[in-house]
GROMACS .gro file of C-alpha atoms in nm:
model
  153
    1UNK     CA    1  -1.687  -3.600  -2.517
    2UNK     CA    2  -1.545  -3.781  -2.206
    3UNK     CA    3  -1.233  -3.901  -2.416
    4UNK     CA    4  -1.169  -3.530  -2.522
    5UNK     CA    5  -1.215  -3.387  -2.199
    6UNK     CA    6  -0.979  -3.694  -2.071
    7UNK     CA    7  -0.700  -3.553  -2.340
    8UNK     CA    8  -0.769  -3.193  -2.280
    9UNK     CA    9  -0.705  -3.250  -1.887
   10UNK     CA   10  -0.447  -3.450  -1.966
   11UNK     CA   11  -0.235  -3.178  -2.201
   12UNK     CA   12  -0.315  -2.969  -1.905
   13UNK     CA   13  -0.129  -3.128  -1.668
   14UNK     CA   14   0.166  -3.216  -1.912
   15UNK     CA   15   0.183  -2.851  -1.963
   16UNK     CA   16   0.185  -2.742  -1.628
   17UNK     CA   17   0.424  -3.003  -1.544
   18UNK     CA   18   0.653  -2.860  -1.856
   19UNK     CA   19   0.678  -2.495  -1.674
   20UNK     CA   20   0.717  -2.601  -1.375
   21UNK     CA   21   1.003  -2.831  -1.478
   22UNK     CA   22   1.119  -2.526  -1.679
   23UNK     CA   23   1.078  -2.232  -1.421
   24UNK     CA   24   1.177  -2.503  -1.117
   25UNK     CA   25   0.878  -2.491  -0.846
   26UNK     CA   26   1.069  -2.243  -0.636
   27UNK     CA   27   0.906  -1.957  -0.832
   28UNK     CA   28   0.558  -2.072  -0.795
   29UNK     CA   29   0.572  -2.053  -0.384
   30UNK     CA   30   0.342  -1.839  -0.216
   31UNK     CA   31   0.415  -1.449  -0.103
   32UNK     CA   32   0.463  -1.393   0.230
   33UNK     CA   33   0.192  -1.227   0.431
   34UNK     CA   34   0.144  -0.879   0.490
   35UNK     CA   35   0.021  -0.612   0.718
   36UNK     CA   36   0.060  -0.881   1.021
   37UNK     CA   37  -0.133  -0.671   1.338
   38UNK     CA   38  -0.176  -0.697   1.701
   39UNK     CA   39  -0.516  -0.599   1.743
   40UNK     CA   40  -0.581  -0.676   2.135
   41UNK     CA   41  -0.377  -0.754   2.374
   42UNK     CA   42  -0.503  -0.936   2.706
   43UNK     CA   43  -0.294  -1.104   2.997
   44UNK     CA   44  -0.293  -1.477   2.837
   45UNK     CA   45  -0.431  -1.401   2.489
   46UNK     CA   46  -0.290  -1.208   2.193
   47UNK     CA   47  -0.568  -1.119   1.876
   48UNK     CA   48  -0.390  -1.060   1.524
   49UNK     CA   49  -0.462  -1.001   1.192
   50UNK     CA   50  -0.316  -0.981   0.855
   51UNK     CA   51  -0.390  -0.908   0.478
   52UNK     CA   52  -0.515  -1.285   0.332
   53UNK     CA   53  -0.293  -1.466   0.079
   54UNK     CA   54  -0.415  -1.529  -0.284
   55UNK     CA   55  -0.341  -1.917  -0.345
   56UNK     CA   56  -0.329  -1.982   0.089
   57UNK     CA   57  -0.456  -2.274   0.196
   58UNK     CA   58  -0.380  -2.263   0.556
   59UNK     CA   59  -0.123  -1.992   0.765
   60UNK     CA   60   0.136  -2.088   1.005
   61UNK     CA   61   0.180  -1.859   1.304
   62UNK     CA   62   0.529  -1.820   1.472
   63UNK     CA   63   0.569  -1.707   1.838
   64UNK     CA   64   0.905  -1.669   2.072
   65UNK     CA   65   1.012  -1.484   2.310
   66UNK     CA   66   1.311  -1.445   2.168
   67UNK     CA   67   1.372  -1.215   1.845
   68UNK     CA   68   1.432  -1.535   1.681
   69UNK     CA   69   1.239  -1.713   1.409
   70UNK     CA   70   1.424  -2.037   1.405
   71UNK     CA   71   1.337  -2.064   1.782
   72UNK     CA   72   0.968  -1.972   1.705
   73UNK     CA   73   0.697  -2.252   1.806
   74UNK     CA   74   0.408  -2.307   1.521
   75UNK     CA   75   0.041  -2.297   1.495
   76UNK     CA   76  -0.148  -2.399   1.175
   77UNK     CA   77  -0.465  -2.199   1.160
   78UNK     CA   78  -0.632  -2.289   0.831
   79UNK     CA   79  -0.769  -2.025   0.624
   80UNK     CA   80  -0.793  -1.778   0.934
   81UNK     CA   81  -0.637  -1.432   0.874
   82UNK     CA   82  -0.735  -1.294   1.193
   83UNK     CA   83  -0.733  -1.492   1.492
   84UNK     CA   84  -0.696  -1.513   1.924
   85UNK     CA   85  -0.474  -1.722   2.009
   86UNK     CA   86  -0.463  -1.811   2.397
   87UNK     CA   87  -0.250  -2.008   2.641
   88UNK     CA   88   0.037  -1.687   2.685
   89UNK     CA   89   0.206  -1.577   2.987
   90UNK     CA   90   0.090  -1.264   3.179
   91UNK     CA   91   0.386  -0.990   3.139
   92UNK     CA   92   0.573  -1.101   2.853
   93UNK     CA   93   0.694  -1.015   2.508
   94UNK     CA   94   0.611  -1.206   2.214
   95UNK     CA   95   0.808  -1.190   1.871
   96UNK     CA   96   0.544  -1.292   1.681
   97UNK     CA   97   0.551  -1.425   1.239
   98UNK     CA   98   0.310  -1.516   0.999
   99UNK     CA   99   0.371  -1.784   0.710
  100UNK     CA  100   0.136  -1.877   0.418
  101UNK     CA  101   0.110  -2.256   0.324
  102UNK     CA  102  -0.035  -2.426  -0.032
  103UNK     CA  103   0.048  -2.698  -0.258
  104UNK     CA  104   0.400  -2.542  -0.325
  105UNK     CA  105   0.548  -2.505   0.037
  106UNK     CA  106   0.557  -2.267   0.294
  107UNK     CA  107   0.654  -1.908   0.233
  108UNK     CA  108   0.890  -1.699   0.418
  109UNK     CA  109   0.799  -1.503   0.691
  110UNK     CA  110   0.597  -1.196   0.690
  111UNK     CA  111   0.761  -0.932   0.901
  112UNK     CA  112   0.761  -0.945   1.236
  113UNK     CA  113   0.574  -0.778   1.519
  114UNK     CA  114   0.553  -0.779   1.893
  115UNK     CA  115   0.309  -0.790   2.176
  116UNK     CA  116   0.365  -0.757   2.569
  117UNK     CA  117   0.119  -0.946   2.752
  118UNK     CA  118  -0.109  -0.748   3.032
  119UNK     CA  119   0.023  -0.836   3.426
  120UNK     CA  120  -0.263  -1.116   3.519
  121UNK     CA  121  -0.515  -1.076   3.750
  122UNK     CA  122  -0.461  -1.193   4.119
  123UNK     CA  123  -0.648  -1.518   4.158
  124UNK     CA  124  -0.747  -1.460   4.501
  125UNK     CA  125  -0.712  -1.173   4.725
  126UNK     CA  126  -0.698  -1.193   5.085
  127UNK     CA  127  -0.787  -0.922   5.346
  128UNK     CA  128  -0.713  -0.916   5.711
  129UNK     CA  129  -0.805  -0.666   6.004
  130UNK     CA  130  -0.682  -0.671   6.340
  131UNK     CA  131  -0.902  -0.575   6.631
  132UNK     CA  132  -0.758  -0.217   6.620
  133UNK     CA  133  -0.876  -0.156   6.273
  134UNK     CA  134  -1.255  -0.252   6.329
  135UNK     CA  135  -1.250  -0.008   6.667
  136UNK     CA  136  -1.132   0.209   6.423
  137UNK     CA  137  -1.385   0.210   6.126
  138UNK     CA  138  -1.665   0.165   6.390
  139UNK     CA  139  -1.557   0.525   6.610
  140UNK     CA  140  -1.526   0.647   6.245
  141UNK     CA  141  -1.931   0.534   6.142
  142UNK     CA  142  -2.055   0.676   6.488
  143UNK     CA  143  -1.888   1.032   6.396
  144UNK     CA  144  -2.070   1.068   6.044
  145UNK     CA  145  -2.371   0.921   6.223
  146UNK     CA  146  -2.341   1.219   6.432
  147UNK     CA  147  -2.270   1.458   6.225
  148UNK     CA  148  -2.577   1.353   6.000
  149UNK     CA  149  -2.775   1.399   6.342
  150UNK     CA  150  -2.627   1.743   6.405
  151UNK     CA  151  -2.725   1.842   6.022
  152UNK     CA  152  -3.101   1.719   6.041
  153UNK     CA  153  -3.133   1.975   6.385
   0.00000   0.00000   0.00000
């Protein structure tokens, strides 16, 4: 049994290996994905989602901020087909592609989509009164302590 199951894997692979010298590999790469999403959209992070692969063994996701895939930067992200991704800056557009990977190569991209980052947060805020002000709020407490006086006679 070992020896047939040696010769029957072994006609496998020389058949495989005859299509794929007769079809070339090119026609055995992987789709592109589809239905690429934004989902959320925060100040430094971007969450997306797309329709998984059959065949994937890992996604490539393409970001610029430029409408320009050859200038895109790349992140492998396994078998994920949604993700967060982190690390953006606050107020800026994104041109954004998605690429499936397996044994055959990378596919082409999936179409692309955009996402505007959220203006960030301050990090601290600072507050300041002069003298003036705080004479000011304090005249302002004694009159509606007054007037709560005048109500309760």
């Amino acid at each position: 049994k070992i020896g047939s199951f040696s010769s029957k894997v072994f006609f496998s692979i020389l058949l495989c290996t005859t299509i794929f010298a007769f079809l070339g590999c090119s026609d055995f790469l992987i789709s592109s994905p589809t239905n690429l999403k934004v989902e959320k959209i925060y100040s430094d992070r971007i969450d997306l989602s797309w329709d998984p692969q059959l065949g994937a063994t890992s996604y490539n996701l393409y970001f610029s901020t430029k409408n320009s895939f050859s200038s895109a930067s790349a992140l492998n992200v396994l078998l994920e087909s949604a993700v967060g991704i982190t690390g953006f800056e606050p107020n800026t557009k994104y041109y954004i592609w998605v690429t499936a990977c397996n044994y055959s190569g990378e596919s082409e991209p999936s179409q692309m989509v955009t996402a505007t980052t959220f203006i960030g947060a301050p990090a601290s805020v600072e507050m300041s009164f002069s003298d003036t002000d705080i004479k000011l709020l304090q005249l302002m407490e004694a009159i509606l302590h007054f007037q709560q006086m005048l109500l309760l006679i």
